[in-house]
Coordinates of C-alpha atoms and ligand atoms in Angstrom, one line a residue:
M2 CA 0.0 0.0 0.0
S3 CA 1.5 3.4 -1.0
E4 CA 1.9 6.1 1.6
T5 CA -0.9 8.1 0.0
E6 CA -3.3 5.1 0.1
D7 CA -2.5 4.4 3.8
S8 CA -5.6 5.4 5.6
S9 CA -3.6 6.1 8.7
C10 CA -2.0 9.1 7.0
V11 CA -2.7 11.7 9.6
Y12 CA -2.1 14.5 7.0
K13 CA -4.9 13.1 4.9
N14 CA -7.3 13.1 7.8
S15 CA -9.4 16.3 7.6
N16 CA -10.6 15.8 11.2
A17 CA -7.0 15.7 12.6
P18 CA -5.6 19.0 14.1
V19 CA -3.8 21.1 11.5
E20 CA -0.5 21.0 13.4
A21 CA -0.6 17.2 13.6
R22 CA -1.3 17.1 9.8
V23 CA 1.6 19.5 9.2
Q24 CA 4.1 17.5 11.3
D25 CA 2.9 14.2 9.8
L26 CA 3.3 15.4 6.2
L27 CA 6.6 17.1 6.9
S28 CA 8.0 13.9 8.3
R29 CA 7.3 12.1 5.1
M30 CA 8.8 14.7 2.8
T31 CA 12.2 14.5 1.0
L32 CA 14.5 17.5 0.7
P33 CA 13.5 18.0 -3.0
E34 CA 9.8 17.9 -2.0
K35 CA 10.4 20.5 0.7
I36 CA 12.3 22.8 -1.5
G37 CA 9.7 22.4 -4.2
Q38 CA 7.0 23.6 -1.8
M39 CA 9.1 26.7 -1.3
T40 CA 9.1 27.5 -5.0
Q41 CA 6.5 29.6 -6.7
I42 CA 6.6 29.8 -10.5
E43 CA 4.7 31.8 -13.1
R44 CA 2.0 30.0 -14.9
S45 CA 3.7 30.2 -18.3
V46 CA 6.3 27.7 -17.2
A47 CA 4.0 25.5 -15.1
T48 CA 4.1 22.5 -17.5
H49 CA 3.5 18.9 -16.6
G50 CA 7.2 18.1 -16.4
V51 CA 8.1 21.1 -14.2
L52 CA 5.2 20.6 -11.7
T53 CA 6.0 16.9 -11.2
D54 CA 9.7 16.8 -11.5
Y55 CA 10.3 19.8 -9.1
F56 CA 7.4 19.2 -6.7
I57 CA 6.3 22.8 -7.2
G58 CA 4.2 24.1 -4.3
S59 CA 2.8 27.3 -5.9
V60 CA 2.0 28.9 -9.2
Q61 CA 0.9 32.4 -10.0
S62 CA -0.4 34.5 -12.8
G63 CA 1.8 37.5 -13.1
A64 CA -0.7 40.4 -13.8
G65 CA -1.8 39.9 -17.4
T66 CA -0.9 36.2 -18.0
W67 CA -4.4 34.9 -18.8
P68 CA -5.4 31.6 -20.4
F69 CA -6.1 33.9 -23.4
E70 CA -7.2 37.5 -23.9
D71 CA -10.7 38.2 -22.5
A72 CA -10.9 34.6 -21.1
K73 CA -14.0 34.0 -19.0
S74 CA -13.9 32.8 -15.4
S75 CA -14.7 29.2 -16.5
D76 CA -11.6 29.3 -18.8
W77 CA -9.5 30.5 -15.8
A78 CA -10.9 27.8 -13.6
E79 CA -10.1 25.2 -16.2
M80 CA -6.5 26.4 -16.4
V81 CA -6.0 26.5 -12.6
D82 CA -7.6 23.1 -12.1
G83 CA -5.4 21.7 -14.8
V84 CA -2.3 22.8 -12.9
Q85 CA -3.8 21.5 -9.7
R86 CA -4.3 18.0 -11.3
L87 CA -0.6 18.0 -12.1
A88 CA 0.4 18.9 -8.5
L89 CA -1.9 16.3 -7.0
A90 CA -0.3 13.6 -9.1
S91 CA 2.9 13.9 -7.1
R92 CA 4.0 11.2 -4.6
L93 CA 2.4 12.8 -1.5
G94 CA -0.4 14.5 -3.4
I95 CA 0.2 18.0 -1.9
P96 CA -2.0 20.5 -3.7
M97 CA -0.4 23.6 -5.1
I98 CA -1.7 27.1 -4.1
Y99 CA -2.4 29.5 -7.0
G100 CA -1.9 33.2 -6.5
T101 CA -2.5 36.4 -8.4
D102 CA -2.7 40.2 -7.9
A103 CA -6.4 40.8 -7.4
V104 CA -5.9 44.2 -5.8
H105 CA -9.1 45.9 -6.7
G106 CA -11.4 43.1 -7.7
N107 CA -10.3 40.2 -9.9
N108 CA -8.6 42.7 -12.1
N109 CA -7.1 40.1 -14.4
L110 CA -10.5 38.7 -15.3
Y111 CA -12.5 40.1 -18.2
G112 CA -16.0 41.1 -16.9
A113 CA -15.1 41.1 -13.3
T114 CA -16.2 44.0 -11.0
I115 CA -13.3 46.5 -10.7
F116 CA -13.5 48.4 -7.4
P117 CA -11.8 51.8 -6.7
H118 CA -8.1 51.5 -6.0
N119 CA -7.0 51.7 -2.4
I120 CA -6.4 55.5 -2.4
G121 CA -10.1 56.0 -3.2
L122 CA -11.1 53.5 -0.5
G123 CA -9.0 55.4 2.0
A124 CA -11.0 58.5 1.2
T125 CA -14.2 56.6 2.3
R126 CA -12.8 55.9 5.8
D127 CA -15.4 53.1 5.7
A128 CA -13.8 49.8 7.0
D129 CA -17.1 47.9 6.7
L130 CA -17.4 48.9 3.0
V131 CA -13.8 47.7 2.4
K132 CA -14.6 44.4 4.2
R133 CA -17.6 43.9 2.0
I134 CA -15.4 44.6 -1.0
G135 CA -13.1 41.9 0.2
A136 CA -15.9 39.4 0.5
A137 CA -17.1 40.2 -3.1
T138 CA -13.6 40.0 -4.4
A139 CA -13.0 36.6 -2.8
L140 CA -16.1 35.2 -4.6
E141 CA -15.0 36.6 -8.0
V142 CA -11.4 35.3 -7.6
R143 CA -12.4 31.8 -6.3
A144 CA -14.8 31.6 -9.2
S145 CA -11.8 31.7 -11.5
G146 CA -10.1 28.9 -9.5
I147 CA -7.5 31.0 -7.8
H148 CA -6.9 30.5 -4.1
W149 CA -4.6 33.5 -3.1
T150 CA -4.5 37.2 -3.8
F151 CA -1.4 39.4 -3.2
A152 CA -3.5 42.0 -1.4
P153 CA -4.0 44.2 0.5
C154 CA -1.1 46.5 0.1
V155 CA -0.8 48.1 3.5
A156 CA 1.8 50.7 2.6
V157 CA 1.6 53.9 4.6
L158 CA 2.1 56.6 2.0
G159 CA 5.1 58.9 2.6
D160 CA 5.3 60.7 -0.7
P161 CA 2.9 60.9 -3.7
R162 CA 5.9 60.9 -6.1
W163 CA 5.8 57.1 -5.5
G164 CA 4.5 55.2 -8.5
R165 CA 2.4 53.0 -6.2
C166 CA 0.7 55.8 -4.3
Y167 CA -2.8 54.6 -5.4
E168 CA -2.1 51.2 -3.9
S169 CA -1.9 52.8 -0.5
Y170 CA -5.0 53.6 1.6
G171 CA -3.3 56.9 2.6
E172 CA -0.6 58.7 4.5
A173 CA -1.9 58.1 8.0
S174 CA -1.1 54.8 9.6
K175 CA -4.5 54.9 11.4
I176 CA -6.4 55.0 8.0
V177 CA -4.3 52.0 6.7
C178 CA -4.8 50.0 9.9
E179 CA -8.6 50.5 9.6
M180 CA -8.8 49.7 5.9
S181 CA -6.9 46.4 6.5
S182 CA -10.4 45.1 7.1
L183 CA -10.2 43.9 3.6
I184 CA -8.5 40.9 5.0
S185 CA -11.5 39.9 7.1
G186 CA -13.6 40.3 3.9
L187 CA -11.3 38.2 1.8
Q188 CA -10.5 35.4 4.3
G189 CA -13.6 35.6 6.6
E190 CA -13.6 36.9 10.2
P191 CA -11.7 34.6 12.7
P192 CA -13.6 33.7 15.9
K193 CA -12.8 35.9 19.0
D194 CA -10.6 33.1 20.5
H195 CA -8.6 32.6 17.3
P196 CA -4.9 32.4 18.3
N197 CA -3.1 35.6 17.4
G198 CA -0.8 35.3 14.4
Y199 CA -2.2 32.0 13.3
P200 CA -3.5 31.9 9.7
F201 CA -7.3 31.8 9.2
L202 CA -9.6 31.0 6.3
A203 CA -13.4 30.5 6.8
G204 CA -14.2 28.4 3.8
R205 CA -14.3 27.8 0.0
N206 CA -15.8 31.2 -0.7
N207 CA -12.9 32.9 0.9
L208 CA -9.5 33.8 -0.4
V209 CA -6.0 33.6 1.1
A210 CA -4.8 37.2 1.6
C211 CA -1.4 38.7 1.6
A212 CA -0.4 41.8 3.6
K213 CA 2.3 43.6 1.6
H214 CA 5.0 44.8 1.3
F215 CA 6.7 44.2 4.6
V216 CA 7.9 46.8 5.6
G217 CA 8.2 50.5 4.9
D218 CA 7.5 50.2 1.1
G219 CA 5.6 53.5 1.2
G220 CA 8.1 55.4 3.1
T221 CA 11.1 55.5 0.8
D222 CA 13.2 58.6 0.3
K223 CA 11.5 60.8 -2.4
G224 CA 9.0 58.1 -3.0
V225 CA 11.4 56.1 -5.2
S226 CA 10.0 52.7 -5.9
R227 CA 12.1 49.9 -4.3
G228 CA 14.1 52.7 -2.6
N229 CA 15.4 53.3 0.8
T230 CA 13.3 54.1 3.9
I231 CA 15.4 56.1 6.3
S232 CA 14.0 56.2 9.8
S233 CA 14.6 55.1 13.4
Y234 CA 13.2 51.7 14.3
E235 CA 10.7 53.5 16.6
D236 CA 9.3 55.5 13.7
L237 CA 9.3 52.4 11.4
E238 CA 7.3 50.5 14.0
K239 CA 4.9 53.3 14.8
I240 CA 4.2 54.2 11.1
H241 CA 4.9 51.2 8.9
V242 CA 4.8 48.1 11.1
A243 CA 1.5 49.2 12.8
P244 CA -0.9 48.0 10.0
Y245 CA 0.7 44.5 10.2
L246 CA -0.6 44.2 13.8
N247 CA -4.1 44.6 12.4
C248 CA -3.5 42.2 9.6
I249 CA -2.0 39.5 11.8
S250 CA -4.9 39.9 14.4
Q251 CA -7.3 39.2 11.5
G252 CA -5.4 35.9 10.8
V253 CA -3.7 37.0 7.5
C254 CA -2.3 33.9 6.0
T255 CA 0.6 35.4 4.1
V256 CA 2.9 38.4 4.1
M257 CA 5.0 39.6 1.2
A258 CA 8.5 41.0 1.7
S259 CA 9.2 44.5 0.3
Y260 CA 11.7 45.3 -2.5
S261 CA 12.7 48.4 -0.5
S262 CA 15.4 48.8 2.0
W263 CA 15.4 50.2 5.6
N264 CA 18.4 52.4 6.3
G265 CA 20.3 50.7 3.5
S266 CA 19.4 47.1 4.5
K267 CA 17.5 45.2 1.8
L268 CA 14.3 43.9 3.3
H269 CA 14.5 40.6 1.5
S270 CA 17.7 39.8 3.5
D271 CA 16.9 41.6 6.8
Y272 CA 16.7 38.9 9.5
F273 CA 15.8 41.4 12.2
L274 CA 12.7 42.6 10.4
L275 CA 11.6 39.4 8.7
T276 CA 12.2 37.0 11.5
E277 CA 12.8 38.8 14.8
V278 CA 10.0 41.4 14.3
L279 CA 7.4 39.8 12.0
K280 CA 7.7 36.2 13.1
Q281 CA 8.9 36.5 16.7
K282 CA 7.8 39.9 18.0
L283 CA 4.5 40.1 16.1
G284 CA 4.0 36.3 16.2
F285 CA 3.1 35.8 12.5
K286 CA 2.7 32.0 11.8
G287 CA 1.6 32.1 8.2
L288 CA 4.0 32.1 5.3
L289 CA 6.3 34.9 4.1
V290 CA 6.6 35.1 0.4
S291 CA 9.2 37.1 -1.6
D292 CA 8.2 39.6 -4.1
W293 CA 8.6 38.9 -7.9
D294 CA 12.3 37.7 -8.2
G295 CA 12.7 39.5 -4.9
L296 CA 15.8 37.5 -3.8
E297 CA 17.7 38.9 -6.8
T298 CA 17.2 42.4 -5.5
I299 CA 19.4 41.5 -2.5
S300 CA 22.6 41.9 -4.6
E301 CA 23.8 44.9 -6.7
P302 CA 23.7 44.6 -9.6
K303 CA 20.4 42.8 -9.3
G304 CA 20.7 39.0 -9.8
S305 CA 24.5 38.9 -9.4
D306 CA 25.8 36.3 -7.0
Y307 CA 22.4 34.5 -7.0
R308 CA 23.6 31.7 -4.7
N309 CA 24.4 34.3 -1.9
C310 CA 21.0 36.0 -2.5
V311 CA 19.2 32.7 -1.9
K312 CA 21.3 32.0 1.2
L313 CA 20.7 35.5 2.7
G314 CA 17.0 35.6 1.7
I315 CA 16.0 32.1 3.1
N316 CA 18.1 32.5 6.2
A317 CA 16.5 36.0 6.8
G318 CA 13.1 34.4 6.9
V319 CA 11.6 34.1 3.4
D320 CA 9.6 30.9 3.3
M321 CA 8.3 30.9 -0.3
V322 CA 10.2 32.3 -3.2
M323 CA 8.3 34.0 -6.1
V324 CA 11.1 33.0 -8.5
P325 CA 9.1 33.1 -10.9
F326 CA 11.0 31.6 -13.9
K327 CA 14.5 30.6 -12.7
Y328 CA 13.2 27.6 -10.7
Q329 CA 15.9 25.2 -11.7
Q330 CA 18.6 27.6 -10.6
F331 CA 16.8 28.4 -7.4
I332 CA 16.2 24.8 -6.5
E333 CA 19.8 23.8 -7.3
E334 CA 21.3 26.6 -5.3
L335 CA 19.1 26.0 -2.3
T336 CA 19.7 22.3 -2.4
D337 CA 23.4 22.9 -2.4
L338 CA 23.1 25.4 0.4
V339 CA 21.3 22.9 2.6
E340 CA 23.7 20.1 1.8
S341 CA 26.6 22.4 2.7
E342 CA 24.7 23.4 5.8
E343 CA 24.9 27.1 4.9
V344 CA 21.1 27.0 5.2
P345 CA 20.1 25.0 8.2
M346 CA 17.6 22.2 7.7
G347 CA 15.6 23.7 10.6
R348 CA 15.1 26.8 8.5
I349 CA 13.8 24.7 5.6
N350 CA 11.4 22.8 8.0
D351 CA 10.1 26.1 9.4
A352 CA 9.4 27.4 6.0
V353 CA 7.7 24.2 4.8
E354 CA 5.7 24.0 8.0
R355 CA 4.3 27.5 7.4
I356 CA 3.5 26.7 3.8
L357 CA 1.7 23.5 4.7
R358 CA -0.1 25.2 7.5
V359 CA -1.6 27.8 5.1
K360 CA -2.6 25.0 2.7
F361 CA -4.3 23.0 5.4
V362 CA -6.0 26.1 6.8
A363 CA -7.1 27.1 3.3
G364 CA -8.8 23.7 2.8
L365 CA -6.8 22.9 -0.3
F366 CA -6.4 19.2 0.6
E367 CA -10.1 18.7 1.0
F368 CA -11.2 21.1 -1.8
P369 CA -8.3 21.4 -4.4
F370 CA -10.6 22.3 -7.3
T371 CA -12.8 25.2 -8.3
D372 CA -16.4 25.4 -7.0
R373 CA -18.0 26.2 -10.3
S374 CA -21.2 27.3 -8.6
L375 CA -19.4 30.6 -7.9
L376 CA -19.1 31.4 -11.6
P377 CA -22.3 33.6 -11.7
T378 CA -20.8 35.9 -9.0
V379 CA -18.3 37.4 -11.5
G380 CA -19.4 40.9 -12.4
C381 CA -22.8 40.3 -10.8
K382 CA -25.3 43.2 -10.2
E383 CA -24.9 43.0 -6.5
H384 CA -21.1 43.4 -6.7
R385 CA -21.4 46.3 -9.2
E386 CA -23.8 48.1 -6.9
L387 CA -21.3 47.6 -4.1
A388 CA -18.5 49.1 -6.3
R389 CA -20.9 52.0 -7.2
E390 CA -21.4 52.6 -3.5
A391 CA -17.6 52.6 -3.0
V392 CA -17.2 55.1 -5.9
R393 CA -19.8 57.4 -4.4
K394 CA -18.1 57.4 -1.0
S395 CA -14.6 57.8 -2.4
L396 CA -15.3 61.1 -4.2
V397 CA -13.7 64.2 -2.5
L398 CA -15.3 67.6 -3.2
L399 CA -12.4 70.1 -3.1
K400 CA -14.3 73.1 -4.4
N401 CA -17.9 74.0 -4.9
G402 CA -18.5 77.6 -6.1
K403 CA -21.8 79.4 -5.8
T404 CA -23.7 80.8 -8.7
S405 CA -26.0 83.7 -8.0
Y406 CA -28.5 81.8 -5.9
K407 CA -27.2 78.2 -5.3
P408 CA -24.0 76.1 -5.0
F409 CA -22.8 74.9 -8.4
L410 CA -23.1 71.3 -7.4
P411 CA -25.3 69.3 -7.5
L412 CA -25.7 69.8 -11.3
D413 CA -29.1 70.4 -13.0
R414 CA -29.9 67.1 -14.7
M415 CA -32.7 68.8 -16.6
A416 CA -30.2 71.3 -18.2
E417 CA -30.8 72.0 -21.8
R418 CA -27.3 71.4 -23.2
V419 CA -24.2 70.0 -21.5
L420 CA -20.6 69.7 -22.7
V421 CA -18.6 66.7 -21.6
V422 CA -14.8 66.9 -22.3
G423 CA -11.6 65.2 -21.6
T424 CA -9.3 62.2 -21.8
H425 CA -11.0 60.4 -19.0
A426 CA -14.7 61.1 -19.7
D427 CA -15.2 57.9 -21.8
D428 CA -12.2 55.6 -21.2
L429 CA -12.9 52.6 -18.9
G430 CA -9.3 51.6 -18.9
S431 CA -8.1 55.0 -17.6
Q432 CA -11.0 55.0 -15.1
C433 CA -9.6 51.7 -13.7
G434 CA -5.9 52.6 -13.8
G435 CA -3.0 50.2 -13.4
W436 CA -3.3 46.6 -12.3
T437 CA -6.2 46.1 -14.6
K438 CA -6.1 43.5 -17.3
K439 CA -2.3 44.0 -17.4
I440 CA 0.1 45.1 -14.7
Y441 CA 0.4 48.6 -16.2
G442 CA -3.2 48.8 -17.2
Q443 CA -4.5 49.8 -20.6
S444 CA -6.7 52.7 -21.8
G445 CA -9.8 52.0 -23.8
K446 CA -12.7 49.6 -23.5
I447 CA -10.8 46.9 -21.7
T448 CA -13.7 45.2 -19.9
I449 CA -17.4 45.6 -19.0
G450 CA -18.3 48.7 -17.1
T451 CA -19.8 52.2 -17.2
T452 CA -17.7 55.3 -18.1
L453 CA -18.4 58.7 -16.7
L454 CA -20.0 59.7 -20.0
D455 CA -22.2 56.6 -20.0
A456 CA -23.3 57.5 -16.5
I457 CA -24.0 61.1 -17.4
K458 CA -26.1 60.2 -20.4
A459 CA -28.1 57.7 -18.3
I460 CA -29.0 60.2 -15.5
V461 CA -29.8 63.5 -17.3
G462 CA -33.3 64.3 -18.5
G463 CA -34.6 63.1 -21.8
K464 CA -34.5 66.6 -23.3
T465 CA -30.9 67.3 -22.2
E466 CA -28.5 67.4 -25.1
V467 CA -25.1 65.9 -24.1
I468 CA -22.2 66.9 -26.4
Y469 CA -19.0 64.9 -25.9
E470 CA -15.6 65.8 -27.3
R471 CA -12.5 64.1 -26.0
T472 CA -10.6 67.3 -26.9
P473 CA -12.8 70.4 -27.1
A474 CA -12.9 71.9 -30.6
K475 CA -12.3 75.6 -30.9
E476 CA -15.7 76.0 -32.5
T477 CA -17.4 74.3 -29.7
L478 CA -15.7 76.6 -27.2
A479 CA -16.4 79.6 -29.3
S480 CA -20.1 79.0 -28.9
G481 CA -19.6 78.3 -25.2
E482 CA -22.6 80.3 -24.2
G483 CA -24.8 77.6 -25.7
F484 CA -24.0 75.2 -22.8
S485 CA -25.6 75.2 -19.3
Y486 CA -22.3 73.8 -17.9
A487 CA -19.3 71.7 -18.8
I488 CA -17.9 68.6 -17.1
V489 CA -14.1 68.1 -17.8
A490 CA -12.6 64.7 -16.9
V491 CA -8.8 64.6 -16.9
G492 CA -6.2 62.6 -15.1
E493 CA -3.4 60.1 -15.4
P494 CA -3.0 57.4 -18.0
P495 CA -2.7 53.9 -16.4
Y496 CA 0.6 53.0 -14.8
A497 CA 2.1 50.8 -12.1
E498 CA 5.1 50.5 -9.9
K499 CA 8.3 52.2 -11.1
R500 CA 6.6 53.5 -14.3
G501 CA 4.5 55.7 -12.0
D502 CA 7.4 57.3 -10.2
N503 CA 7.0 61.0 -11.0
S504 CA 8.6 64.1 -9.5
E505 CA 6.6 66.7 -11.5
L506 CA 3.1 65.5 -10.8
T507 CA 1.4 67.8 -13.4
I508 CA -1.8 66.5 -14.9
P509 CA -0.7 64.7 -18.0
L510 CA -2.2 64.8 -21.5
N511 CA -2.4 68.6 -21.4
G512 CA -5.0 68.4 -18.6
N513 CA -4.5 71.8 -17.1
N514 CA -4.8 73.6 -20.5
I515 CA -8.0 71.6 -21.4
V516 CA -9.5 72.7 -18.2
A517 CA -8.5 76.3 -18.6
A518 CA -9.8 76.5 -22.2
V519 CA -13.2 75.2 -21.2
A520 CA -13.6 77.0 -17.9
E521 CA -12.8 80.3 -19.7
K522 CA -16.0 80.0 -21.6
I523 CA -18.4 77.7 -19.7
P524 CA -19.2 77.2 -16.0
T525 CA -17.1 74.0 -15.4
L526 CA -16.9 71.1 -13.1
V527 CA -13.5 69.3 -13.2
I528 CA -13.2 65.7 -12.2
L529 CA -9.7 64.4 -11.6
F530 CA -9.0 60.7 -12.3
T531 CA -5.6 60.4 -10.7
G532 CA -3.8 57.9 -8.4
R533 CA -2.6 60.8 -6.2
P534 CA -2.7 64.6 -5.6
M535 CA -1.4 66.5 -8.6
V536 CA -0.3 70.1 -9.2
L537 CA -3.4 72.3 -9.6
E538 CA -2.5 75.4 -11.5
P539 CA -4.2 78.7 -10.5
K540 CA -6.1 78.7 -13.8
V541 CA -7.7 75.4 -12.8
L542 CA -8.3 76.4 -9.2
E543 CA -9.7 79.8 -9.8
K544 CA -11.5 79.5 -13.1
T545 CA -13.5 76.4 -12.4
E546 CA -16.7 76.4 -10.5
A547 CA -16.2 72.9 -8.8
L548 CA -13.4 70.4 -8.4
V549 CA -13.7 66.7 -7.5
A550 CA -11.0 64.1 -6.9
A551 CA -12.4 60.8 -8.2
W552 CA -9.1 58.9 -7.9
L553 CA -9.2 55.6 -9.9
P554 CA -12.8 54.5 -9.5
G555 CA -12.9 51.3 -11.5
T556 CA -15.8 50.0 -13.7
E557 CA -18.8 51.7 -12.0
G558 CA -18.8 55.2 -13.2
Q559 CA -22.5 55.7 -12.2
G560 CA -21.2 56.3 -8.7
I561 CA -19.8 59.6 -9.9
A562 CA -23.1 60.6 -11.6
D563 CA -25.0 59.6 -8.5
V564 CA -23.2 62.3 -6.5
I565 CA -22.5 65.2 -8.9
F566 CA -26.2 65.2 -9.9
G567 CA -27.3 65.1 -6.2
D568 CA -28.8 61.6 -5.6
F569 CA -26.2 61.4 -2.9
D570 CA -24.0 64.0 -1.2
F571 CA -20.2 63.9 -1.1
E572 CA -18.7 62.3 2.0
G573 CA -15.1 61.5 0.9
K574 CA -12.2 62.9 2.9
L575 CA -8.6 63.3 1.6
P576 CA -6.5 60.3 2.7
V577 CA -3.4 62.2 1.7
S578 CA -2.3 65.8 2.0
W579 CA -2.8 67.8 -1.2
F580 CA 0.4 69.9 -1.8
K581 CA 0.6 73.3 -3.4
H582 CA 3.8 72.6 -5.3
V583 CA 6.1 69.6 -5.5
D584 CA 9.0 71.2 -3.7
Q585 CA 7.0 70.9 -0.5
L586 CA 7.2 67.1 -0.8
P587 CA 7.2 65.0 1.3
L588 CA 4.3 66.7 3.0
N589 CA 2.5 64.9 5.8
A590 CA -0.1 66.1 8.3
D591 CA 2.2 65.6 11.3
D592 CA 4.9 67.8 9.8
S593 CA 5.8 70.9 12.0
L594 CA 5.7 73.1 8.9
Y595 CA 2.4 72.0 7.2
D596 CA 1.1 74.2 4.5
P597 CA -1.0 72.1 2.1
L598 CA -3.4 73.3 -0.6
F599 CA -6.0 70.9 1.0
P600 CA -5.1 69.2 4.3
L601 CA -5.4 65.5 5.1
G602 CA -9.1 64.9 5.9
Y603 CA -10.4 67.7 3.8
G604 CA -13.6 67.2 1.9
L605 CA -16.7 69.4 1.3
S606 CA -20.3 68.4 0.9
C607 CA -22.8 70.1 -1.3
N608 CA -24.5 71.6 1.7
S609 CA -21.3 72.7 3.3
G610 CA -20.2 74.4 0.0
Ligands
GLC20 C1 5.2 43.0 -8.2 C2 4.8 43.7 -7.0 C3 3.9 42.9 -6.0 C4 3.1 41.9 -6.8 C5 4.1 40.9 -7.4 C6 3.4 39.8 -8.2 O1 6.5 43.3 -8.6 O2 5.8 44.4 -6.2 O3 3.1 43.9 -5.4 O4 2.3 41.2 -5.9 O5 5.1 41.5 -8.2 O6 2.8 40.3 -9.3

């Protein structure tokens, strides 16, 4: 009778305690099987031979690697289950865990509900809303077969020049701590007596979460992606470590190491932070995964002396390595390091225990395949209404001028003739921003959703004439008096990570001039679709009647129309200080010299004006 057929296999017994299952399975594993569990590869190399020959423990879809473009959730489920079947065919039948960046809904999946990016959710200050978004996201991701999302990013934003500003919930640690409620939505809420630090997952409708990027990713000098956070340990702990306490108390299953450095020490090789702080002091008992080829960032130039990078990273506390392609080299190097005792076997066993613990807690041994009954949840009406609510609550009203007898907003939906202008008025991809369909995002009609223009046309009265011009024609503006008002939608094109690092922060695509040209002639509302505060030139500030920060709202543009036409009032509050000019940066509310254009927490309502 083979091991896996032996009914006395404790690890196969779903009624046995998790720790007993972990230890039983660990005791049966060879070194190659253990190191295989520590290896995460990208789907495009997850072939039959690789999965079985290297005992691979995890596979991921790097943002944008679909089964094929615009694949449906059933296609995704087929793909993931196919990989799972390969993994289960191994000697011990250990299921693989499949991960992806579902950071504002299942953003890889065509037709999925795309929620506002984190900076907009931070503006809502609504932890319960964020938790409900987590629960909805979990359904739409599990429907595609995927078990694990690399979210939430719990970076505390230090400087909006950072290309990942929109992935942060804001500049105040308190806001980020509260919005970490996404984890309880994704994974389910642990019982009150759940042991602190132990991973938790409620069931098959829930998704393994990942608090990232540990630690200090949002606090780098000048907001440089993968840069250096310079601070005392006390400040690092008070500002950047604090959200991880909330994540761990919610039973977060995984944490991802940061590419950045702390006082010159690369996080991926920092034993003090990864092991002494995260695992010992905070008591984290889930698995710590590297970032995408994160071990290579330990050395300069990146990837040089890879063997030493593997040694430093694993000994520092990395449990699973997001290789994602060089799996042979990683496995060979780590095997050699163990055999030469440069990486202790105890470290390998600790890493594999953590990985198996998460897999048992996640129910992967009992339910390794997709629950196809979840397929109808993808992009369902209920989730889109939830996203619409989130959009409404994320909008921040920065200015609302008064006409002779009433505030400019809310707009008159029965107006005779309305001009809608701008690069972001009718562009779903730009409305969603980066990490949508592809890592860097893509403008245009990339998925199913409602643009601002669609939403305006749907809400105005039947007799209202809506004229749309992406770029306003001179003739249109020359006859400006024919319009009751104009709505100008400008902002940033999609970007992610380092491609978003920006020290100028002026509204791209000639945004300021478009606004000025229209506002010169017609009473104008400006809606900014940006991942962060941007330079607002006086001609924008002074010449416009009203100004709204919409951040990167996702697919449900109706949420904007709901508010600017008065079905709901504004309630969003700035999650980040809005600077006057970039040479003030970094600018944070607790600075002694604090002179923002709009302070952290600022936000008007139509009644307050
Ligand atoms: C990226 C990001 C990280 C993401 C990972 C996998 O480089 O830093 O946030 O989860 O790779 O896509």
